[in-house]
JSON list of C-alpha atoms in Angstrom, two decimals:
[
{"chain": "X", "resi": 166, "resn": "MET", "atom": "CA", "xyz": [3.91, 239.41, 30.23]},
{"chain": "X", "resi": 167, "resn": "MET", "atom": "CA", "xyz": [1.05, 240.42, 31.88]},
{"chain": "X", "resi": 168, "resn": "LYS", "atom": "CA", "xyz": [-0.05, 239.10, 35.16]},
{"chain": "X", "resi": 169, "resn": "PHE", "atom": "CA", "xyz": [-3.45, 237.54, 35.65]},
{"chain": "X", "resi": 170, "resn": "PRO", "atom": "CA", "xyz": [-5.27, 237.49, 39.06]},
{"chain": "X", "resi": 171, "resn": "ALA", "atom": "CA", "xyz": [-4.52, 234.25, 40.85]},
{"chain": "X", "resi": 172, "resn": "PHE", "atom": "CA", "xyz": [-8.62, 233.61, 41.36]},
{"chain": "X", "resi": 173, "resn": "SER", "atom": "CA", "xyz": [-8.96, 233.42, 37.84]},
{"chain": "X", "resi": 174, "resn": "VAL", "atom": "CA", "xyz": [-6.95, 230.27, 37.28]},
{"chain": "X", "resi": 175, "resn": "LYS", "atom": "CA", "xyz": [-8.41, 228.82, 40.82]},
{"chain": "X", "resi": 176, "resn": "MET", "atom": "CA", "xyz": [-11.90, 229.72, 39.36]},
{"chain": "X", "resi": 177, "resn": "LEU", "atom": "CA", "xyz": [-10.99, 228.20, 36.01]},
{"chain": "X", "resi": 178, "resn": "ASP", "atom": "CA", "xyz": [-9.74, 224.72, 37.80]},
{"chain": "X", "resi": 179, "resn": "GLN", "atom": "CA", "xyz": [-13.02, 224.67, 39.56]},
{"chain": "X", "resi": 180, "resn": "ILE", "atom": "CA", "xyz": [-14.95, 224.95, 36.52]},
{"chain": "X", "resi": 181, "resn": "ILE", "atom": "CA", "xyz": [-12.90, 222.27, 35.12]},
{"chain": "X", "resi": 182, "resn": "SER", "atom": "CA", "xyz": [-13.66, 219.82, 38.02]},
{"chain": "X", "resi": 183, "resn": "TYR", "atom": "CA", "xyz": [-17.38, 220.75, 38.41]},
{"chain": "X", "resi": 184, "resn": "ALA", "atom": "CA", "xyz": [-17.76, 220.21, 34.81]},
{"chain": "X", "resi": 185, "resn": "ILE", "atom": "CA", "xyz": [-15.86, 216.93, 34.65]},
{"chain": "X", "resi": 186, "resn": "TYR", "atom": "CA", "xyz": [-17.85, 215.64, 38.14]},
{"chain": "X", "resi": 187, "resn": "ALA", "atom": "CA", "xyz": [-21.11, 216.57, 36.49]},
{"chain": "X", "resi": 188, "resn": "ALA", "atom": "CA", "xyz": [-20.41, 214.71, 33.37]},
{"chain": "X", "resi": 189, "resn": "VAL", "atom": "CA", "xyz": [-19.33, 211.76, 35.35]},
{"chain": "X", "resi": 190, "resn": "PHE", "atom": "CA", "xyz": [-22.38, 211.65, 37.77]},
{"chain": "X", "resi": 191, "resn": "LEU", "atom": "CA", "xyz": [-25.18, 212.71, 35.27]},
{"chain": "X", "resi": 192, "resn": "ILE", "atom": "CA", "xyz": [-24.23, 210.68, 32.10]},
{"chain": "X", "resi": 193, "resn": "PRO", "atom": "CA", "xyz": [-25.27, 207.11, 33.92]},
{"chain": "X", "resi": 194, "resn": "VAL", "atom": "CA", "xyz": [-28.64, 208.59, 34.89]},
{"chain": "X", "resi": 195, "resn": "TRP", "atom": "CA", "xyz": [-29.29, 211.04, 32.67]},
{"chain": "X", "resi": 196, "resn": "PHE", "atom": "CA", "xyz": [-32.48, 210.65, 30.26]},
{"chain": "X", "resi": 197, "resn": "LEU", "atom": "CA", "xyz": [-35.30, 212.70, 29.24]},
{"chain": "X", "resi": 198, "resn": "PRO", "atom": "CA", "xyz": [-38.46, 210.95, 28.49]},
{"chain": "X", "resi": 199, "resn": "PHE", "atom": "CA", "xyz": [-40.55, 213.20, 26.65]},
{"chain": "X", "resi": 200, "resn": "THR", "atom": "CA", "xyz": [-38.07, 213.20, 23.53]},
{"chain": "X", "resi": 201, "resn": "THR", "atom": "CA", "xyz": [-38.05, 210.81, 20.63]},
{"chain": "X", "resi": 202, "resn": "ASP", "atom": "CA", "xyz": [-34.68, 209.19, 21.90]},
{"chain": "X", "resi": 203, "resn": "ALA", "atom": "CA", "xyz": [-35.09, 209.12, 25.50]},
{"chain": "X", "resi": 204, "resn": "PHE", "atom": "CA", "xyz": [-31.32, 208.08, 26.28]},
{"chain": "X", "resi": 205, "resn": "ASP", "atom": "CA", "xyz": [-28.45, 208.09, 23.34]},
{"chain": "X", "resi": 206, "resn": "PHE", "atom": "CA", "xyz": [-28.64, 211.83, 22.00]},
{"chain": "X", "resi": 207, "resn": "ASN", "atom": "CA", "xyz": [-29.46, 213.35, 25.53]},
{"chain": "X", "resi": 208, "resn": "LYS", "atom": "CA", "xyz": [-26.55, 211.68, 26.80]},
{"chain": "X", "resi": 209, "resn": "GLN", "atom": "CA", "xyz": [-24.23, 212.47, 23.90]},
{"chain": "X", "resi": 210, "resn": "ALA", "atom": "CA", "xyz": [-25.40, 216.14, 24.27]},
{"chain": "X", "resi": 211, "resn": "LEU", "atom": "CA", "xyz": [-24.87, 216.25, 27.90]},
{"chain": "X", "resi": 212, "resn": "LEU", "atom": "CA", "xyz": [-21.03, 214.93, 27.32]},
{"chain": "X", "resi": 213, "resn": "VAL", "atom": "CA", "xyz": [-20.23, 217.09, 24.46]},
{"chain": "X", "resi": 214, "resn": "LEU", "atom": "CA", "xyz": [-21.65, 220.30, 26.62]},
{"chain": "X", "resi": 215, "resn": "LEU", "atom": "CA", "xyz": [-19.77, 219.33, 29.75]},
{"chain": "X", "resi": 216, "resn": "THR", "atom": "CA", "xyz": [-16.65, 218.18, 27.85]},
{"chain": "X", "resi": 217, "resn": "VAL", "atom": "CA", "xyz": [-16.72, 221.64, 25.86]},
{"chain": "X", "resi": 218, "resn": "VAL", "atom": "CA", "xyz": [-17.00, 223.81, 28.94]},
{"chain": "X", "resi": 219, "resn": "ALA", "atom": "CA", "xyz": [-14.20, 221.87, 30.86]},
{"chain": "X", "resi": 220, "resn": "THR", "atom": "CA", "xyz": [-12.02, 221.99, 27.53]},
{"chain": "X", "resi": 221, "resn": "PHE", "atom": "CA", "xyz": [-12.45, 225.76, 27.28]},
{"chain": "X", "resi": 222, "resn": "ALA", "atom": "CA", "xyz": [-11.82, 226.32, 30.89]},
{"chain": "X", "resi": 223, "resn": "TRP", "atom": "CA", "xyz": [-8.79, 224.26, 30.18]},
{"chain": "X", "resi": 224, "resn": "MET", "atom": "CA", "xyz": [-7.40, 225.98, 27.45]},
{"chain": "X", "resi": 225, "resn": "ALA", "atom": "CA", "xyz": [-8.24, 229.46, 29.51]},
{"chain": "X", "resi": 226, "resn": "LYS", "atom": "CA", "xyz": [-6.08, 227.98, 32.39]},
{"chain": "X", "resi": 227, "resn": "SER", "atom": "CA", "xyz": [-3.14, 227.31, 30.22]},
{"chain": "X", "resi": 228, "resn": "PHE", "atom": "CA", "xyz": [-3.16, 230.43, 28.50]},
{"chain": "X", "resi": 229, "resn": "LEU", "atom": "CA", "xyz": [-3.26, 232.34, 31.76]},
{"chain": "X", "resi": 230, "resn": "SER", "atom": "CA", "xyz": [-0.68, 230.45, 33.27]},
{"chain": "X", "resi": 231, "resn": "GLY", "atom": "CA", "xyz": [1.43, 230.12, 30.33]},
{"chain": "X", "resi": 232, "resn": "LYS", "atom": "CA", "xyz": [1.69, 226.46, 30.73]},
{"chain": "X", "resi": 233, "resn": "VAL", "atom": "CA", "xyz": [0.82, 223.90, 28.16]},
{"chain": "X", "resi": 234, "resn": "ALA", "atom": "CA", "xyz": [1.57, 220.16, 28.82]},
{"chain": "X", "resi": 235, "resn": "LEU", "atom": "CA", "xyz": [0.12, 217.26, 27.03]},
{"chain": "X", "resi": 236, "resn": "PRO", "atom": "CA", "xyz": [0.78, 213.87, 28.09]},
{"chain": "X", "resi": 237, "resn": "ILE", "atom": "CA", "xyz": [3.11, 211.86, 26.03]},
{"chain": "X", "resi": 238, "resn": "ASN", "atom": "CA", "xyz": [2.29, 208.34, 27.43]},
{"chain": "X", "resi": 239, "resn": "ARG", "atom": "CA", "xyz": [1.04, 205.25, 25.92]},
{"chain": "X", "resi": 240, "resn": "VAL", "atom": "CA", "xyz": [-2.42, 205.83, 26.96]},
{"chain": "X", "resi": 241, "resn": "ALA", "atom": "CA", "xyz": [-2.53, 209.18, 25.42]},
{"chain": "X", "resi": 242, "resn": "GLN", "atom": "CA", "xyz": [-0.80, 207.60, 22.21]},
{"chain": "X", "resi": 243, "resn": "ALA", "atom": "CA", "xyz": [-3.60, 204.89, 22.42]},
{"chain": "X", "resi": 244, "resn": "VAL", "atom": "CA", "xyz": [-6.34, 207.69, 22.68]},
{"chain": "X", "resi": 245, "resn": "GLY", "atom": "CA", "xyz": [-4.96, 209.88, 19.75]},
{"chain": "X", "resi": 246, "resn": "LEU", "atom": "CA", "xyz": [-4.53, 206.61, 17.49]},
{"chain": "X", "resi": 247, "resn": "PHE", "atom": "CA", "xyz": [-8.14, 205.45, 18.37]},
{"chain": "X", "resi": 248, "resn": "PHE", "atom": "CA", "xyz": [-9.59, 209.28, 17.63]},
{"chain": "X", "resi": 249, "resn": "ILE", "atom": "CA", "xyz": [-7.45, 209.16, 14.09]},
{"chain": "X", "resi": 250, "resn": "ALA", "atom": "CA", "xyz": [-8.87, 205.83, 13.37]},
{"chain": "X", "resi": 251, "resn": "GLY", "atom": "CA", "xyz": [-12.34, 206.82, 14.00]},
{"chain": "X", "resi": 252, "resn": "LEU", "atom": "CA", "xyz": [-11.73, 210.05, 11.90]},
{"chain": "X", "resi": 253, "resn": "LEU", "atom": "CA", "xyz": [-10.45, 208.11, 8.72]},
{"chain": "X", "resi": 254, "resn": "SER", "atom": "CA", "xyz": [-13.48, 205.91, 9.36]},
{"chain": "X", "resi": 255, "resn": "THR", "atom": "CA", "xyz": [-15.55, 208.90, 9.15]},
{"chain": "X", "resi": 256, "resn": "ILE", "atom": "CA", "xyz": [-14.27, 210.46, 6.19]},
{"chain": "X", "resi": 257, "resn": "PHE", "atom": "CA", "xyz": [-14.21, 207.20, 4.13]},
{"chain": "X", "resi": 258, "resn": "SER", "atom": "CA", "xyz": [-17.69, 206.31, 5.34]},
{"chain": "X", "resi": 259, "resn": "LYS", "atom": "CA", "xyz": [-20.99, 205.91, 2.84]},
{"chain": "X", "resi": 260, "resn": "ASN", "atom": "CA", "xyz": [-22.47, 208.77, 5.11]},
{"chain": "X", "resi": 261, "resn": "PRO", "atom": "CA", "xyz": [-19.87, 210.91, 6.56]},
{"chain": "X", "resi": 262, "resn": "SER", "atom": "CA", "xyz": [-22.61, 212.96, 7.91]},
{"chain": "X", "resi": 263, "resn": "GLY", "atom": "CA", "xyz": [-24.26, 210.12, 9.87]},
{"chain": "X", "resi": 264, "resn": "SER", "atom": "CA", "xyz": [-21.29, 208.90, 11.01]},
{"chain": "X", "resi": 265, "resn": "PHE", "atom": "CA", "xyz": [-20.01, 212.33, 12.38]},
{"chain": "X", "resi": 266, "resn": "TRP", "atom": "CA", "xyz": [-23.10, 213.35, 14.15]},
{"chain": "X", "resi": 267, "resn": "GLY", "atom": "CA", "xyz": [-24.42, 209.53, 14.85]},
{"chain": "X", "resi": 268, "resn": "TRP", "atom": "CA", "xyz": [-27.96, 210.57, 13.22]},
{"chain": "X", "resi": 269, "resn": "PRO", "atom": "CA", "xyz": [-29.86, 208.70, 12.16]},
{"chain": "X", "resi": 270, "resn": "LEU", "atom": "CA", "xyz": [-27.71, 206.01, 13.39]},
{"chain": "X", "resi": 271, "resn": "LEU", "atom": "CA", "xyz": [-26.38, 205.42, 17.09]},
{"chain": "X", "resi": 272, "resn": "THR", "atom": "CA", "xyz": [-25.47, 208.75, 18.48]},
{"chain": "X", "resi": 273, "resn": "SER", "atom": "CA", "xyz": [-22.79, 206.97, 20.95]},
{"chain": "X", "resi": 274, "resn": "GLU", "atom": "CA", "xyz": [-20.98, 205.45, 18.06]},
{"chain": "X", "resi": 275, "resn": "SER", "atom": "CA", "xyz": [-20.42, 208.90, 16.27]},
{"chain": "X", "resi": 276, "resn": "LEU", "atom": "CA", "xyz": [-17.08, 210.59, 16.02]},
{"chain": "X", "resi": 277, "resn": "LEU", "atom": "CA", "xyz": [-18.36, 213.46, 17.83]},
{"chain": "X", "resi": 278, "resn": "THR", "atom": "CA", "xyz": [-18.80, 211.25, 20.74]},
{"chain": "X", "resi": 279, "resn": "LEU", "atom": "CA", "xyz": [-15.30, 209.80, 20.39]},
{"chain": "X", "resi": 280, "resn": "ALA", "atom": "CA", "xyz": [-14.13, 213.23, 19.99]},
{"chain": "X", "resi": 281, "resn": "ALA", "atom": "CA", "xyz": [-15.54, 214.36, 23.07]},
{"chain": "X", "resi": 282, "resn": "LEU", "atom": "CA", "xyz": [-14.43, 211.31, 25.18]},
{"chain": "X", "resi": 283, "resn": "SER", "atom": "CA", "xyz": [-10.84, 211.67, 23.85]},
{"chain": "X", "resi": 284, "resn": "LEU", "atom": "CA", "xyz": [-10.94, 215.56, 24.97]},
{"chain": "X", "resi": 285, "resn": "LEU", "atom": "CA", "xyz": [-12.24, 214.35, 28.27]},
{"chain": "X", "resi": 286, "resn": "TYR", "atom": "CA", "xyz": [-9.38, 212.09, 28.68]},
{"chain": "X", "resi": 287, "resn": "PHE", "atom": "CA", "xyz": [-6.65, 214.67, 27.95]},
{"chain": "X", "resi": 288, "resn": "VAL", "atom": "CA", "xyz": [-8.53, 217.29, 30.30]},
{"chain": "X", "resi": 289, "resn": "VAL", "atom": "CA", "xyz": [-8.43, 214.96, 32.95]},
{"chain": "X", "resi": 290, "resn": "SER", "atom": "CA", "xyz": [-4.99, 213.86, 32.79]},
{"chain": "X", "resi": 291, "resn": "ASN", "atom": "CA", "xyz": [-3.75, 217.28, 32.56]},
{"chain": "X", "resi": 292, "resn": "THR", "atom": "CA", "xyz": [-5.74, 218.59, 35.53]},
{"chain": "X", "resi": 293, "resn": "PHE", "atom": "CA", "xyz": [-6.77, 215.95, 37.94]},
{"chain": "X", "resi": 294, "resn": "THR", "atom": "CA", "xyz": [-4.71, 214.43, 40.83]},
{"chain": "X", "resi": 295, "resn": "LYS", "atom": "CA", "xyz": [-4.72, 210.90, 41.98]},
{"chain": "X", "resi": 296, "resn": "LYS", "atom": "CA", "xyz": [-7.13, 212.07, 44.92]},
{"chain": "X", "resi": 297, "resn": "GLU", "atom": "CA", "xyz": [-9.52, 213.72, 42.45]},
{"chain": "X", "resi": 298, "resn": "ILE", "atom": "CA", "xyz": [-9.67, 210.65, 40.27]},
{"chain": "X", "resi": 299, "resn": "ALA", "atom": "CA", "xyz": [-10.48, 208.77, 43.50]},
{"chain": "X", "resi": 300, "resn": "HIS", "atom": "CA", "xyz": [-13.45, 211.28, 43.70]},
{"chain": "X", "resi": 301, "resn": "VAL", "atom": "CA", "xyz": [-14.57, 210.81, 40.38]},
{"chain": "X", "resi": 302, "resn": "VAL", "atom": "CA", "xyz": [-14.47, 206.97, 40.68]},
{"chain": "X", "resi": 303, "resn": "PHE", "atom": "CA", "xyz": [-16.77, 207.26, 43.85]},
{"chain": "X", "resi": 304, "resn": "LEU", "atom": "CA", "xyz": [-19.28, 209.78, 41.71]},
{"chain": "X", "resi": 305, "resn": "LEU", "atom": "CA", "xyz": [-19.34, 207.26, 38.94]},
{"chain": "X", "resi": 306, "resn": "THR", "atom": "CA", "xyz": [-20.11, 204.26, 41.63]},
{"chain": "X", "resi": 307, "resn": "LEU", "atom": "CA", "xyz": [-22.63, 206.16, 43.12]},
{"chain": "X", "resi": 308, "resn": "SER", "atom": "CA", "xyz": [-24.28, 207.12, 39.70]},
{"chain": "X", "resi": 309, "resn": "ALA", "atom": "CA", "xyz": [-24.18, 203.57, 38.63]},
{"chain": "X", "resi": 310, "resn": "THR", "atom": "CA", "xyz": [-25.44, 202.49, 41.83]},
{"chain": "X", "resi": 311, "resn": "ILE", "atom": "CA", "xyz": [-28.58, 204.86, 41.29]},
{"chain": "X", "resi": 312, "resn": "ALA", "atom": "CA", "xyz": [-29.14, 203.47, 37.67]},
{"chain": "X", "resi": 313, "resn": "GLN", "atom": "CA", "xyz": [-28.99, 199.98, 39.14]},
{"chain": "X", "resi": 314, "resn": "LEU", "atom": "CA", "xyz": [-31.95, 200.93, 41.51]},
{"chain": "X", "resi": 315, "resn": "ILE", "atom": "CA", "xyz": [-33.56, 202.95, 38.92]},
{"chain": "X", "resi": 316, "resn": "ALA", "atom": "CA", "xyz": [-33.63, 199.58, 36.54]},
{"chain": "X", "resi": 317, "resn": "LEU", "atom": "CA", "xyz": [-34.72, 197.55, 39.41]},
{"chain": "X", "resi": 318, "resn": "VAL", "atom": "CA", "xyz": [-37.56, 199.97, 40.39]},
{"chain": "X", "resi": 319, "resn": "VAL", "atom": "CA", "xyz": [-38.68, 199.94, 37.07]},
{"chain": "X", "resi": 320, "resn": "SER", "atom": "CA", "xyz": [-38.55, 196.09, 36.64]},
{"chain": "X", "resi": 321, "resn": "LEU", "atom": "CA", "xyz": [-40.82, 195.47, 39.57]},
{"chain": "X", "resi": 322, "resn": "ILE", "atom": "CA", "xyz": [-43.27, 197.89, 39.02]},
{"chain": "X", "resi": 323, "resn": "PRO", "atom": "CA", "xyz": [-43.91, 197.76, 35.18]},
{"chain": "X", "resi": 324, "resn": "GLN", "atom": "CA", "xyz": [-47.06, 200.22, 35.03]},
{"chain": "X", "resi": 325, "resn": "ILE", "atom": "CA", "xyz": [-44.62, 203.05, 35.45]},
{"chain": "X", "resi": 326, "resn": "SER", "atom": "CA", "xyz": [-42.90, 202.13, 32.32]},
{"chain": "X", "resi": 327, "resn": "PHE", "atom": "CA", "xyz": [-43.38, 205.35, 29.96]},
{"chain": "X", "resi": 328, "resn": "GLY", "atom": "CA", "xyz": [-40.92, 203.84, 27.79]},
{"chain": "X", "resi": 329, "resn": "LEU", "atom": "CA", "xyz": [-38.17, 203.71, 30.34]},
{"chain": "X", "resi": 330, "resn": "VAL", "atom": "CA", "xyz": [-36.59, 200.51, 30.71]},
{"chain": "X", "resi": 331, "resn": "ASN", "atom": "CA", "xyz": [-33.69, 201.93, 32.73]},
{"chain": "X", "resi": 332, "resn": "THR", "atom": "CA", "xyz": [-31.33, 205.15, 32.67]},
{"chain": "X", "resi": 333, "resn": "ILE", "atom": "CA", "xyz": [-28.76, 202.83, 30.46]},
{"chain": "X", "resi": 334, "resn": "GLY", "atom": "CA", "xyz": [-31.35, 201.85, 27.96]},
{"chain": "X", "resi": 335, "resn": "SER", "atom": "CA", "xyz": [-31.81, 198.30, 27.92]},
{"chain": "X", "resi": 336, "resn": "PHE", "atom": "CA", "xyz": [-31.37, 195.34, 30.71]},
{"chain": "X", "resi": 337, "resn": "GLY", "atom": "CA", "xyz": [-28.55, 193.95, 28.57]},
{"chain": "X", "resi": 338, "resn": "GLY", "atom": "CA", "xyz": [-26.99, 197.44, 28.95]},
{"chain": "X", "resi": 339, "resn": "ILE", "atom": "CA", "xyz": [-27.33, 197.71, 32.54]},
{"chain": "X", "resi": 340, "resn": "GLY", "atom": "CA", "xyz": [-25.74, 194.52, 32.91]},
{"chain": "X", "resi": 341, "resn": "ILE", "atom": "CA", "xyz": [-22.74, 194.85, 30.87]},
{"chain": "X", "resi": 342, "resn": "PHE", "atom": "CA", "xyz": [-22.32, 198.29, 32.63]},
{"chain": "X", "resi": 343, "resn": "SER", "atom": "CA", "xyz": [-22.57, 196.87, 36.00]},
{"chain": "X", "resi": 344, "resn": "ALA", "atom": "CA", "xyz": [-20.32, 193.94, 35.05]},
{"chain": "X", "resi": 345, "resn": "VAL", "atom": "CA", "xyz": [-17.40, 196.11, 33.91]},
{"chain": "X", "resi": 346, "resn": "LEU", "atom": "CA", "xyz": [-17.81, 198.97, 36.61]},
{"chain": "X", "resi": 347, "resn": "LEU", "atom": "CA", "xyz": [-17.85, 196.49, 39.71]},
{"chain": "X", "resi": 348, "resn": "PRO", "atom": "CA", "xyz": [-14.31, 195.28, 39.39]},
{"chain": "X", "resi": 349, "resn": "LEU", "atom": "CA", "xyz": [-12.93, 198.44, 37.95]},
{"chain": "X", "resi": 350, "resn": "SER", "atom": "CA", "xyz": [-14.13, 200.62, 40.83]},
{"chain": "X", "resi": 351, "resn": "ILE", "atom": "CA", "xyz": [-13.36, 197.94, 43.25]},
{"chain": "X", "resi": 352, "resn": "VAL", "atom": "CA", "xyz": [-9.57, 197.98, 42.11]},
{"chain": "X", "resi": 353, "resn": "LEU", "atom": "CA", "xyz": [-9.52, 202.01, 41.44]},
{"chain": "X", "resi": 354, "resn": "LEU", "atom": "CA", "xyz": [-10.93, 202.61, 45.07]},
{"chain": "X", "resi": 355, "resn": "ILE", "atom": "CA", "xyz": [-8.58, 200.14, 46.72]},
{"chain": "X", "resi": 356, "resn": "THR", "atom": "CA", "xyz": [-5.63, 201.63, 44.96]},
{"chain": "X", "resi": 357, "resn": "SER", "atom": "CA", "xyz": [-6.51, 204.95, 45.75]}
]
């Protein structure tokens, strides 16, 4: 078997890490106000793009190192079963194309988004250590704080609302996002 330079595997590790860090940090604050759907589609496109980059880098790293390991634990099985359920739902849907792409429906509820999130889980679980997961939690908390500050500023100054309520999409959405993230981030930061 041909030996590849060690820097290429290290470089692929960096590509994986930066793609995942970018996804975790950018998705809560990402929006493009000049498009017809400022939030949903743009967040899905960013998620899919960064997940594809991380997945291909992970596959190339596995090929170069000669090691492929998929976790066989309850969480991985649950993610796999959830994806299979989504796939079957899309296949037997009245609108399979809309269910796959999410267009003209909500793109966040599409099979493409579910596939990207499933791939993201497997890449993270195979490449990240507990220390790197702590970095991800910190980035998510920082990004959520920025999203909450944007929501606060937009709610106080209604003159700047060019269709922007906040970067999550609605005030109810930012409330649920904050309510779920606060205890999760506290527990994960304490344990890490």
